Amino acid sequence: MAPDFPSSRREFLAASSLALGMTGFDGPRRPDAERLAIDGGPKAVAGPAPRLVRWGGPERDQLDAMLGQNSLFYWKGPRTGLFLERFRKVCPLPHAMSCSSGTAALHISVAAAGIGPGDEVITSSITDIGTVIGVLYQQAVPVFADLGRNTYNLDPADVERRITPRTKAIIAVHLAGNPCDMDALRTIADRHKLVLIEDCAQAWGSRRGDRPIGTEGDVACYSLQNSKQVTCGDGGVVASADPGIGPRLQPFGDKGMDRMKGGGLFEHFATNYRMSEPQAAVAAAQMERVEAIAKSRARLGSILNEELADVPGVEPPAIRPEDRCSYWFYMMRVRPEALRCDRAEFVKALAAEGAPAAAGYIPVPLYGNPVFQNHGFFAGSWPVKEMGLTEMDYSQVSLPETEAILKTCFRLMIHEAMDEPHVRAIAGAVRKVARHYAA
Ligand SMILES: Cc1ncc(COP(=O)(O)O)c(C=O)c1O
């Protein structure tokens, strides 16, 4: 019979420690609790996560009231009115337009800000493509800046380096709910007369110091897509206190017609990004949940930060203690040079421990996607490049920290219904796996 050789170093170590256990060797053997679950040890996270219930009575009541209406159209719609009134309690900005998605909110924001052909908009490339779809549809040019090692947000110094006479705006993406360095970005935007747009799609309920997220830029954009902290399936909202941009949000989400003015004329060229009353009904109810959801996620995330502060081989995210991060997910990094395994093996071991872990985030930075590499945005071509309005070549873009983040990051999925013991157990899983693989 062929000998039964273990196929990997990990299996070899596991097999040999079991064998040593059987022969009664009492040298430096790992106690059972230290043995990885992937090697047959006990799981660090023993029980299932508490169940998350995302909607209930309040949403049902709003939907019921909505079905009693004669119209489901947004303009002067009671659910839309209520949604926007409640949204303003979350993000107190005087002009707000409900819309069909976060992508729509971002497109409305750049269009209303007057971004047009050849204008450059500096942003992050670790984000959803919805951050830049509107920029490209305006025939403007996304310019990607590098990110902070542990914030995963725009590095203000790199943003400033990329400013040219064509730069018109910055889109600050608060990744996973972690507020960007808005002081620095605000200063840069003011110095260069740029519009500062906040992509708050992942940041419902986050705060910078005591300021609600979205209130330091010129325009705030939110997503209500299904995976977000609050949702109506698909939806979005865009808001502003700027007297120039604010009144343009409604027409730029509604085919270019200003319904406040009346008269039925199309003053701008814009598409239909309206949200209807059924979505607004659910969104209105969800607004009442934002504060509790954000508070709970922030508390659970800070427990992870505290528990994982000094674990060798991994780096927790950098969140300013005075800010509130609403942790759409908890993203951290492995330090491959300090571990005897790669990220895939590390995350596999974590998952076996019962931790809700996933390796990586998006597969490549936005500029690494085929549509950017091929400049194939409009029927396979890119008019602004062909017309000489930009020299941008995405195949030449390389951002070292951005690329390193995506190669080394992993995510722990946390949600507001989790309790402290469960989250401490998840942290325990990270510590156990990191200790096991420490170089
Ligand atoms: C940071 C960010 N920006 C924009 C979007 C686009 O939002 P939506 O999917 O609602 O269009 C998302 C959604 O995933 C996002 O995470």
CSV table of C-alpha atoms and ligand atoms in Angstrom, one decimal:
chain,number,residue,atom,x,y,z
A,1,MET,CA,0.0,0.0,0.0
A,2,ALA,CA,1.3,3.5,-0.9
A,3,PRO,CA,2.3,5.5,2.2
A,4,ASP,CA,-0.3,8.2,3.2
A,5,PHE,CA,1.8,11.3,2.9
A,6,PRO,CA,0.2,14.6,4.0
A,7,SER,CA,-0.1,16.9,1.0
A,8,SER,CA,0.9,20.2,2.5
A,9,ARG,CA,3.1,21.7,5.2
A,10,ARG,CA,0.0,22.4,7.3
A,11,GLU,CA,-1.3,18.9,7.0
A,12,PHE,CA,2.1,17.6,7.9
A,13,LEU,CA,2.3,19.7,11.0
A,14,ALA,CA,-1.2,18.7,12.0
A,15,ALA,CA,-0.6,15.0,11.4
A,16,SER,CA,2.7,15.1,13.3
A,17,SER,CA,1.3,16.9,16.3
A,18,LEU,CA,-1.6,14.4,16.4
A,19,ALA,CA,0.9,11.5,16.2
A,20,LEU,CA,3.0,13.1,19.0
A,21,GLY,CA,-0.1,13.5,21.1
A,22,MET,CA,-0.9,9.8,20.7
A,23,THR,CA,2.6,8.7,21.8
A,24,GLY,CA,2.4,10.8,24.9
A,25,PHE,CA,5.2,13.2,23.9
A,26,ASP,CA,4.9,16.0,26.4
A,27,GLY,CA,7.2,18.5,24.7
A,28,PRO,CA,6.0,21.9,23.3
A,29,ARG,CA,2.7,20.5,22.1
A,30,ARG,CA,-0.1,22.9,21.4
A,31,PRO,CA,-3.0,22.7,23.8
A,32,ASP,CA,-6.2,21.4,22.1
A,33,ALA,CA,-7.9,24.8,22.1
A,34,GLU,CA,-4.9,26.2,20.1
A,35,ARG,CA,-5.2,23.5,17.4
A,36,LEU,CA,-6.7,25.0,14.3
A,37,ALA,CA,-10.3,24.0,13.4
A,38,ILE,CA,-9.0,23.3,9.9
A,39,ASP,CA,-6.7,20.7,11.5
A,40,GLY,CA,-9.5,19.1,13.6
A,41,GLY,CA,-9.3,21.4,16.6
A,42,PRO,CA,-12.3,23.2,18.2
A,43,LYS,CA,-13.8,26.2,16.5
A,44,ALA,CA,-13.0,29.6,18.0
A,45,VAL,CA,-16.5,30.8,17.1
A,46,ALA,CA,-18.6,28.0,18.4
A,47,GLY,CA,-22.1,29.2,17.8
A,48,PRO,CA,-23.9,30.7,14.8
A,49,ALA,CA,-24.2,34.5,14.4
A,50,PRO,CA,-27.4,36.0,15.9
A,51,ARG,CA,-30.0,36.3,13.1
A,52,LEU,CA,-30.2,39.7,11.3
A,53,VAL,CA,-33.8,40.9,10.8
A,54,ARG,CA,-33.6,43.9,8.4
A,55,TRP,CA,-37.3,45.0,8.1
A,56,GLY,CA,-40.6,44.5,9.8
A,57,GLY,CA,-43.6,46.4,11.1
A,58,PRO,CA,-42.4,49.9,10.2
A,59,GLU,CA,-41.7,48.9,6.6
A,60,ARG,CA,-45.0,47.1,6.4
A,61,ASP,CA,-46.9,50.1,7.7
A,62,GLN,CA,-45.3,52.4,5.1
A,63,LEU,CA,-46.0,49.9,2.3
A,64,ASP,CA,-49.6,49.6,3.4
A,65,ALA,CA,-50.0,53.4,3.4
A,66,MET,CA,-48.4,53.6,0.0
A,67,LEU,CA,-50.8,51.1,-1.4
A,68,GLY,CA,-53.7,53.3,-0.2
A,69,GLN,CA,-52.5,56.1,-2.4
A,70,ASN,CA,-53.8,56.9,-5.9
A,71,SER,CA,-50.3,57.7,-7.3
A,72,LEU,CA,-47.0,56.0,-6.9
A,73,PHE,CA,-45.0,58.9,-8.5
A,74,TYR,CA,-42.3,60.5,-6.6
A,75,TRP,CA,-43.1,64.2,-7.2
A,76,LYS,CA,-45.1,65.4,-4.2
A,77,GLY,CA,-45.4,61.7,-3.2
A,78,PRO,CA,-46.1,61.3,0.5
A,79,ARG,CA,-43.6,58.4,1.0
A,80,THR,CA,-40.9,60.3,-0.9
A,81,GLY,CA,-41.6,63.4,1.2
A,82,LEU,CA,-41.3,61.3,4.4
A,83,PHE,CA,-38.2,59.6,3.2
A,84,LEU,CA,-36.5,62.9,2.4
A,85,GLU,CA,-37.6,64.5,5.7
A,86,ARG,CA,-36.2,61.5,7.6
A,87,PHE,CA,-33.0,61.5,5.5
A,88,ARG,CA,-32.4,65.1,6.5
A,89,LYS,CA,-32.3,64.0,10.1
A,90,VAL,CA,-29.5,61.5,9.2
A,91,CYS,CA,-27.7,64.0,6.9
A,92,PRO,CA,-28.9,67.5,7.4
A,93,LEU,CA,-28.6,69.1,4.0
A,94,PRO,CA,-31.4,71.4,2.6
A,95,HIS,CA,-31.5,70.1,-1.0
A,96,ALA,CA,-32.1,66.3,-1.5
A,97,MET,CA,-33.3,64.2,-4.4
A,98,SER,CA,-34.3,60.6,-4.1
A,99,CYS,CA,-33.1,58.4,-7.0
A,100,SER,CA,-32.9,54.9,-8.3
A,101,SER,CA,-29.4,53.9,-7.1
A,102,GLY,CA,-26.1,55.1,-5.6
A,103,THR,CA,-24.7,55.1,-9.2
A,104,ALA,CA,-27.6,57.5,-10.1
A,105,ALA,CA,-26.8,59.7,-7.1
A,106,LEU,CA,-23.2,60.0,-8.2
A,107,HIS,CA,-24.1,60.7,-11.8
A,108,ILE,CA,-26.6,63.4,-10.7
A,109,SER,CA,-23.9,64.9,-8.4
A,110,VAL,CA,-21.3,65.3,-11.2
A,111,ALA,CA,-23.8,66.5,-13.8
A,112,ALA,CA,-25.3,69.0,-11.4
A,113,ALA,CA,-21.8,70.2,-10.5
A,114,GLY,CA,-21.3,71.0,-14.2
A,115,ILE,CA,-18.6,68.3,-14.9
A,116,GLY,CA,-18.3,67.9,-18.7
A,117,PRO,CA,-16.1,66.6,-21.5
A,118,GLY,CA,-12.4,66.3,-20.6
A,119,ASP,CA,-12.8,67.4,-17.0
A,120,GLU,CA,-10.8,65.3,-14.6
A,121,VAL,CA,-12.3,63.9,-11.4
A,122,ILE,CA,-9.9,62.5,-8.8
A,123,THR,CA,-11.1,59.5,-6.9
A,124,SER,CA,-10.3,56.1,-5.4
A,125,SER,CA,-10.0,52.9,-7.4
A,126,ILE,CA,-11.0,50.6,-4.5
A,127,THR,CA,-14.7,51.2,-4.8
A,128,ASP,CA,-17.7,50.1,-6.7
A,129,ILE,CA,-17.7,51.1,-10.4
A,130,GLY,CA,-20.8,53.2,-9.6
A,131,THR,CA,-18.5,55.8,-8.2
A,132,VAL,CA,-17.2,56.7,-11.7
A,133,ILE,CA,-20.0,55.6,-14.1
A,134,GLY,CA,-21.5,59.0,-14.0
A,135,VAL,CA,-18.1,60.7,-14.5
A,136,LEU,CA,-17.6,58.7,-17.7
A,137,TYR,CA,-21.2,59.3,-18.9
A,138,GLN,CA,-20.5,63.1,-18.6
A,139,GLN,CA,-17.5,62.4,-20.9
A,140,ALA,CA,-15.2,63.4,-18.0
A,141,VAL,CA,-12.1,61.4,-16.9
A,142,PRO,CA,-11.7,59.5,-13.7
A,143,VAL,CA,-8.2,60.0,-12.3
A,144,PHE,CA,-7.2,57.5,-9.7
A,145,ALA,CA,-5.2,58.5,-6.7
A,146,ASP,CA,-3.4,56.1,-4.2
A,147,LEU,CA,-4.8,55.3,-0.8
A,148,GLY,CA,-3.8,55.2,2.8
A,149,ARG,CA,-2.2,51.9,3.9
A,150,ASN,CA,-4.7,51.2,6.6
A,151,THR,CA,-7.6,53.7,5.9
A,152,TYR,CA,-8.0,52.4,2.3
A,153,ASN,CA,-9.3,55.9,1.6
A,154,LEU,CA,-7.8,58.6,-0.6
A,155,ASP,CA,-4.3,59.8,0.4
A,156,PRO,CA,-4.7,63.6,0.3
A,157,ALA,CA,-1.0,64.1,-0.7
A,158,ASP,CA,-1.4,61.9,-3.7
A,159,VAL,CA,-4.7,63.6,-4.6
A,160,GLU,CA,-2.9,66.9,-4.7
A,161,ARG,CA,-0.1,65.6,-6.8
A,162,ARG,CA,-2.6,64.6,-9.5
A,163,ILE,CA,-4.3,67.9,-9.8
A,164,THR,CA,-4.0,69.5,-13.3
A,165,PRO,CA,-5.6,72.5,-14.9
A,166,ARG,CA,-8.4,70.1,-16.1
A,167,THR,CA,-9.2,68.8,-12.6
A,168,LYS,CA,-12.8,69.8,-11.6
A,169,ALA,CA,-13.7,67.6,-8.7
A,170,ILE,CA,-12.7,65.0,-6.1
A,171,ILE,CA,-14.9,62.1,-5.1
A,172,ALA,CA,-14.1,61.0,-1.6
A,173,VAL,CA,-15.2,57.4,-1.0
A,174,HIS,CA,-15.7,56.6,2.6
A,175,LEU,CA,-14.8,52.9,2.2
A,176,ALA,CA,-16.7,50.5,4.4
A,177,GLY,CA,-17.9,53.5,6.4
A,178,ASN,CA,-14.6,54.8,7.4
A,179,PRO,CA,-14.6,58.6,7.1
A,180,CYS,CA,-12.0,60.0,4.7
A,181,ASP,CA,-9.6,62.8,5.9
A,182,MET,CA,-12.1,65.5,5.0
A,183,ASP,CA,-10.1,68.3,6.6
A,184,ALA,CA,-7.2,67.7,4.2
A,185,LEU,CA,-9.5,67.0,1.2
A,186,ARG,CA,-11.6,70.2,2.0
A,187,THR,CA,-8.4,72.3,2.1
A,188,ILE,CA,-7.2,70.9,-1.2
A,189,ALA,CA,-10.6,71.4,-2.9
A,190,ASP,CA,-10.8,75.0,-1.7
A,191,ARG,CA,-7.2,75.7,-2.6
A,192,HIS,CA,-7.8,74.5,-6.2
A,193,LYS,CA,-11.5,75.5,-6.5
A,194,LEU,CA,-12.7,71.9,-6.9
A,195,VAL,CA,-16.0,70.4,-6.1
A,196,LEU,CA,-15.8,67.9,-3.3
A,197,ILE,CA,-18.3,65.1,-3.7
A,198,GLU,CA,-18.7,62.5,-0.9
A,199,ASP,CA,-19.5,58.9,-1.8
A,200,CYS,CA,-21.3,57.8,1.3
A,201,ALA,CA,-22.7,54.6,-0.3
A,202,GLN,CA,-21.1,52.4,2.3
A,203,ALA,CA,-21.2,54.9,5.2
A,204,TRP,CA,-24.8,55.2,6.4
A,205,GLY,CA,-24.7,56.6,10.0
A,206,SER,CA,-20.9,57.3,10.0
A,207,ARG,CA,-19.7,60.5,11.6
A,208,ARG,CA,-16.5,62.6,11.3
A,209,GLY,CA,-16.0,63.9,14.8
A,210,ASP,CA,-19.5,65.1,15.6
A,211,ARG,CA,-20.5,65.8,12.0
A,212,PRO,CA,-22.7,63.4,10.1
A,213,ILE,CA,-21.0,61.9,7.1
A,214,GLY,CA,-21.8,63.8,3.9
A,215,THR,CA,-21.9,67.3,5.4
A,216,GLU,CA,-18.3,68.4,4.8
A,217,GLY,CA,-18.3,68.1,1.0
A,218,ASP,CA,-20.3,70.0,-1.5
A,219,VAL,CA,-22.5,67.0,-2.4
A,220,ALA,CA,-23.3,63.8,-0.6
A,221,CYS,CA,-24.3,60.6,-2.4
A,222,TYR,CA,-25.8,57.5,-0.8
A,223,SER,CA,-26.9,54.1,-2.0
A,224,LEU,CA,-29.8,52.1,-0.8
A,225,GLN,CA,-28.8,48.9,-2.6
A,226,ASN,CA,-29.7,45.7,-0.9
A,227,SER,CA,-26.3,45.0,0.7
A,228,LYS,CA,-26.0,48.4,2.3
A,229,GLN,CA,-26.6,49.1,6.1
A,230,VAL,CA,-30.1,50.3,5.1
A,231,THR,CA,-31.9,49.5,1.9
A,232,CYS,CA,-35.0,49.5,-0.2
A,233,GLY,CA,-33.7,46.9,-2.6
A,234,ASP,CA,-32.2,49.4,-5.0
A,235,GLY,CA,-32.3,53.2,-4.5
A,236,GLY,CA,-30.2,56.2,-3.7
A,237,VAL,CA,-30.3,59.8,-2.5
A,238,VAL,CA,-28.1,62.8,-3.4
A,239,ALA,CA,-28.0,66.0,-1.3
A,240,SER,CA,-26.3,69.3,-1.0
A,241,ALA,CA,-26.2,72.6,0.9
A,242,ASP,CA,-24.5,74.4,-2.0
A,243,PRO,CA,-26.8,77.1,-3.5
A,244,GLY,CA,-25.5,76.5,-7.0
A,245,ILE,CA,-25.6,72.7,-7.0
A,246,GLY,CA,-28.5,71.9,-4.6
A,247,PRO,CA,-31.4,73.2,-6.8
A,248,ARG,CA,-30.0,71.3,-9.8
A,249,LEU,CA,-30.2,67.9,-8.1
A,250,GLN,CA,-33.9,67.4,-8.9
A,251,PRO,CA,-33.8,68.2,-12.6
A,252,PHE,CA,-30.6,66.2,-13.1
A,253,GLY,CA,-32.4,63.2,-11.7
A,254,ASP,CA,-35.6,63.8,-13.7
A,255,LYS,CA,-34.8,64.2,-17.4
A,256,GLY,CA,-33.5,67.8,-17.0
A,257,MET,CA,-36.9,69.3,-16.0
A,258,ASP,CA,-37.1,71.6,-13.0
A,259,ARG,CA,-40.5,70.7,-11.4
A,260,MET,CA,-40.3,73.5,-8.9
A,261,LYS,CA,-40.3,76.0,-11.8
A,262,GLY,CA,-43.0,74.2,-13.7
A,263,GLY,CA,-43.5,75.0,-17.4
A,264,GLY,CA,-42.5,71.6,-18.7
A,265,LEU,CA,-39.3,72.8,-20.4
A,266,PHE,CA,-36.2,70.6,-20.5
A,267,GLU,CA,-33.4,73.0,-19.5
A,268,HIS,CA,-30.7,70.4,-19.1
A,269,PHE,CA,-29.8,67.1,-20.7
A,270,ALA,CA,-30.3,64.4,-18.1
A,271,THR,CA,-31.7,60.9,-17.8
A,272,ASN,CA,-34.5,59.5,-15.7
A,273,TYR,CA,-33.1,58.4,-12.3
A,274,ARG,CA,-36.4,58.8,-10.3
A,275,MET,CA,-37.2,56.6,-7.3
A,276,SER,CA,-40.8,55.6,-7.1
A,277,GLU,CA,-43.1,55.6,-4.0
A,278,PRO,CA,-42.8,51.8,-3.2
A,279,GLN,CA,-39.0,52.2,-2.7
A,280,ALA,CA,-39.5,55.4,-0.9
A,281,ALA,CA,-42.0,53.7,1.5
A,282,VAL,CA,-39.3,51.1,2.5
A,283,ALA,CA,-36.5,53.8,2.5
A,284,ALA,CA,-38.6,56.1,4.8
A,285,ALA,CA,-39.0,53.3,7.3
A,286,GLN,CA,-35.3,52.3,7.1
A,287,MET,CA,-34.2,55.9,7.9
A,288,GLU,CA,-35.5,55.4,11.4
A,289,ARG,CA,-33.1,52.5,11.8
A,290,VAL,CA,-29.9,54.2,10.7
A,291,GLU,CA,-28.8,55.5,14.0
A,292,ALA,CA,-29.2,52.2,15.9
A,293,ILE,CA,-27.6,50.2,13.1
A,294,ALA,CA,-24.6,52.5,12.9
A,295,LYS,CA,-24.1,52.7,16.6
A,296,SER,CA,-24.2,48.9,17.0
A,297,ARG,CA,-21.8,48.3,14.0
A,298,ALA,CA,-19.5,51.0,15.3
A,299,ARG,CA,-19.4,49.4,18.8
A,300,LEU,CA,-18.7,45.9,17.4
A,301,GLY,CA,-16.0,47.3,15.0
A,302,SER,CA,-14.2,49.1,17.8
A,303,ILE,CA,-14.2,45.8,19.8
A,304,LEU,CA,-12.4,44.2,16.9
A,305,ASN,CA,-10.0,47.1,16.7
A,306,GLU,CA,-9.2,46.8,20.4
A,307,GLU,CA,-8.9,43.0,20.3
A,308,LEU,CA,-6.7,43.0,17.1
A,309,ALA,CA,-4.5,45.9,17.9
A,310,ASP,CA,-1.3,44.0,18.5
A,311,VAL,CA,-1.7,40.7,16.7
A,312,PRO,CA,1.4,39.7,14.8
A,313,GLY,CA,1.0,39.2,11.1
A,314,VAL,CA,-2.2,41.2,10.6
A,315,GLU,CA,-3.0,44.9,10.5
A,316,PRO,CA,-6.4,46.2,11.6
A,317,PRO,CA,-8.0,49.2,9.8
A,318,ALA,CA,-7.0,52.8,10.9
A,319,ILE,CA,-10.1,54.5,12.2
A,320,ARG,CA,-9.7,57.8,14.1
A,321,PRO,CA,-11.0,57.3,17.6
A,322,GLU,CA,-13.1,60.5,17.4
A,323,ASP,CA,-14.9,59.3,14.3
A,324,ARG,CA,-17.8,56.8,14.0
A,325,CYS,CA,-17.3,54.1,11.3
A,326,SER,CA,-20.5,52.2,10.5
A,327,TYR,CA,-18.4,49.2,9.3
A,328,TRP,CA,-20.2,48.1,6.1
A,329,PHE,CA,-17.6,45.4,6.6
A,330,TYR,CA,-14.4,45.1,8.7
A,331,MET,CA,-11.4,45.0,6.4
A,332,MET,CA,-7.9,44.3,7.6
A,333,ARG,CA,-4.6,43.2,6.0
A,334,VAL,CA,-2.3,40.3,6.4
A,335,ARG,CA,1.5,41.0,6.5
A,336,PRO,CA,2.7,38.1,4.4
A,337,GLU,CA,6.3,38.6,5.5
A,338,ALA,CA,5.3,37.9,9.1
A,339,LEU,CA,3.3,34.8,8.3
A,340,ARG,CA,4.2,31.2,7.3
A,341,CYS,CA,1.1,31.0,5.0
A,342,ASP,CA,-0.4,33.0,2.2
A,343,ARG,CA,-3.7,35.0,2.5
A,344,ALA,CA,-5.8,32.3,1.0
A,345,GLU,CA,-4.6,29.7,3.5
A,346,PHE,CA,-5.0,32.2,6.4
A,347,VAL,CA,-8.6,33.0,5.4
A,348,LYS,CA,-9.5,29.4,4.8
A,349,ALA,CA,-8.3,28.6,8.4
A,350,LEU,CA,-10.3,31.6,9.7
A,351,ALA,CA,-13.4,30.4,8.0
A,352,ALA,CA,-12.9,27.0,9.4
A,353,GLU,CA,-12.8,28.6,12.9
A,354,GLY,CA,-16.4,29.9,12.2
A,355,ALA,CA,-15.3,33.5,11.5
A,356,PRO,CA,-17.3,35.2,8.7
A,357,ALA,CA,-14.1,35.9,6.7
A,358,ALA,CA,-13.5,36.5,3.0
A,359,ALA,CA,-10.2,37.0,1.2
A,360,GLY,CA,-9.9,40.3,-0.8
A,361,TYR,CA,-12.5,42.8,-1.8
A,362,ILE,CA,-12.8,43.7,-5.5
A,363,PRO,CA,-10.6,41.5,-7.7
A,364,VAL,CA,-8.6,44.4,-9.2
A,365,PRO,CA,-8.6,48.2,-8.8
A,366,LEU,CA,-11.2,49.9,-11.1
A,367,TYR,CA,-8.5,50.8,-13.6
A,368,GLY,CA,-7.5,47.1,-13.9
A,369,ASN,CA,-10.9,46.1,-15.3
A,370,PRO,CA,-11.1,45.2,-19.0
A,371,VAL,CA,-13.4,48.1,-19.9
A,372,PHE,CA,-10.7,50.6,-18.5
A,373,GLN,CA,-7.7,48.7,-19.9
A,374,ASN,CA,-9.4,48.8,-23.4
A,375,HIS,CA,-10.8,52.3,-23.1
A,376,GLY,CA,-14.0,50.7,-24.4
A,377,PHE,CA,-16.6,52.9,-22.7
A,378,PHE,CA,-18.9,53.9,-25.6
A,379,ALA,CA,-19.5,51.1,-28.2
A,380,GLY,CA,-15.9,50.0,-27.7
A,381,SER,CA,-14.3,53.4,-27.9
A,382,TRP,CA,-13.7,56.5,-25.8
A,383,PRO,CA,-14.6,59.7,-27.6
A,384,VAL,CA,-12.8,62.1,-25.3
A,385,LYS,CA,-9.6,60.3,-25.9
A,386,GLU,CA,-10.1,60.1,-29.6
A,387,MET,CA,-10.8,63.8,-29.7
A,388,GLY,CA,-7.6,64.6,-27.8
A,389,LEU,CA,-9.4,65.9,-24.6
A,390,THR,CA,-7.4,63.5,-22.4
A,391,GLU,CA,-4.1,61.6,-22.6
A,392,MET,CA,-5.3,59.2,-19.9
A,393,ASP,CA,-4.1,55.6,-20.5
A,394,TYR,CA,-5.5,53.3,-17.9
A,395,SER,CA,-3.1,50.5,-19.0
A,396,GLN,CA,-0.3,52.6,-17.6
A,397,VAL,CA,-1.8,53.4,-14.3
A,398,SER,CA,-0.2,51.7,-11.3
A,399,LEU,CA,-0.9,52.6,-7.7
A,400,PRO,CA,1.4,50.7,-5.3
A,401,GLU,CA,-0.6,51.0,-2.1
A,402,THR,CA,-3.9,50.4,-3.8
A,403,GLU,CA,-2.6,47.2,-5.4
A,404,ALA,CA,-0.9,46.0,-2.2
A,405,ILE,CA,-4.2,46.6,-0.3
A,406,LEU,CA,-6.1,44.4,-2.7
A,407,LYS,CA,-3.5,41.6,-2.5
A,408,THR,CA,-3.3,41.5,1.3
A,409,CYS,CA,-6.8,42.5,2.5
A,410,PHE,CA,-9.5,40.3,4.0
A,411,ARG,CA,-12.9,41.1,5.3
A,412,LEU,CA,-14.8,40.1,8.4
A,413,MET,CA,-18.5,40.5,7.9
A,414,ILE,CA,-20.1,42.0,10.9
A,415,HIS,CA,-23.7,43.2,11.3
A,416,GLU,CA,-25.7,45.1,13.9
A,417,ALA,CA,-27.5,42.0,15.3
A,418,MET,CA,-24.2,40.4,16.5
A,419,ASP,CA,-23.4,40.6,20.2
A,420,GLU,CA,-20.2,41.4,22.0
A,421,PRO,CA,-19.3,37.7,22.9
A,422,HIS,CA,-19.8,36.7,19.2
A,423,VAL,CA,-17.5,39.5,18.0
A,424,ARG,CA,-14.9,38.7,20.6
A,425,ALA,CA,-15.0,35.1,19.5
A,426,ILE,CA,-14.4,36.3,15.9
A,427,ALA,CA,-11.4,38.3,17.2
A,428,GLY,CA,-10.3,35.2,19.0
A,429,ALA,CA,-10.3,33.3,15.8
A,430,VAL,CA,-8.1,35.9,14.1
A,431,ARG,CA,-5.6,35.8,17.0
A,432,LYS,CA,-5.6,32.0,17.1
A,433,VAL,CA,-4.9,31.7,13.3
A,434,ALA,CA,-2.3,34.5,13.4
A,435,ARG,CA,-0.5,32.9,16.3
A,436,HIS,CA,-0.5,29.5,14.5
A,437,TYR,CA,1.0,30.9,11.4
A,438,ALA,CA,3.3,33.6,12.9
A,439,ALA,CA,6.7,33.4,11.2
B,1,LIG,C1,-18.7,53.1,-2.6
B,1,LIG,C2,-19.8,52.8,-3.6
B,1,LIG,N1,-20.1,53.8,-4.4
B,1,LIG,C3,-21.2,53.6,-5.3
B,1,LIG,C4,-22.0,52.5,-5.3
B,1,LIG,C5,-23.1,52.4,-6.2
B,1,LIG,O1,-24.3,52.2,-5.6
B,1,LIG,P1,-25.5,51.4,-6.3
B,1,LIG,O2,-25.1,49.9,-6.3
B,1,LIG,O3,-26.7,51.7,-5.5
B,1,LIG,O4,-25.6,51.9,-7.7
B,1,LIG,C6,-21.7,51.5,-4.3
B,1,LIG,C7,-22.5,50.2,-4.3
B,1,LIG,O5,-22.0,49.2,-4.2
B,1,LIG,C8,-20.6,51.6,-3.5
B,1,LIG,O6,-20.2,50.7,-2.6
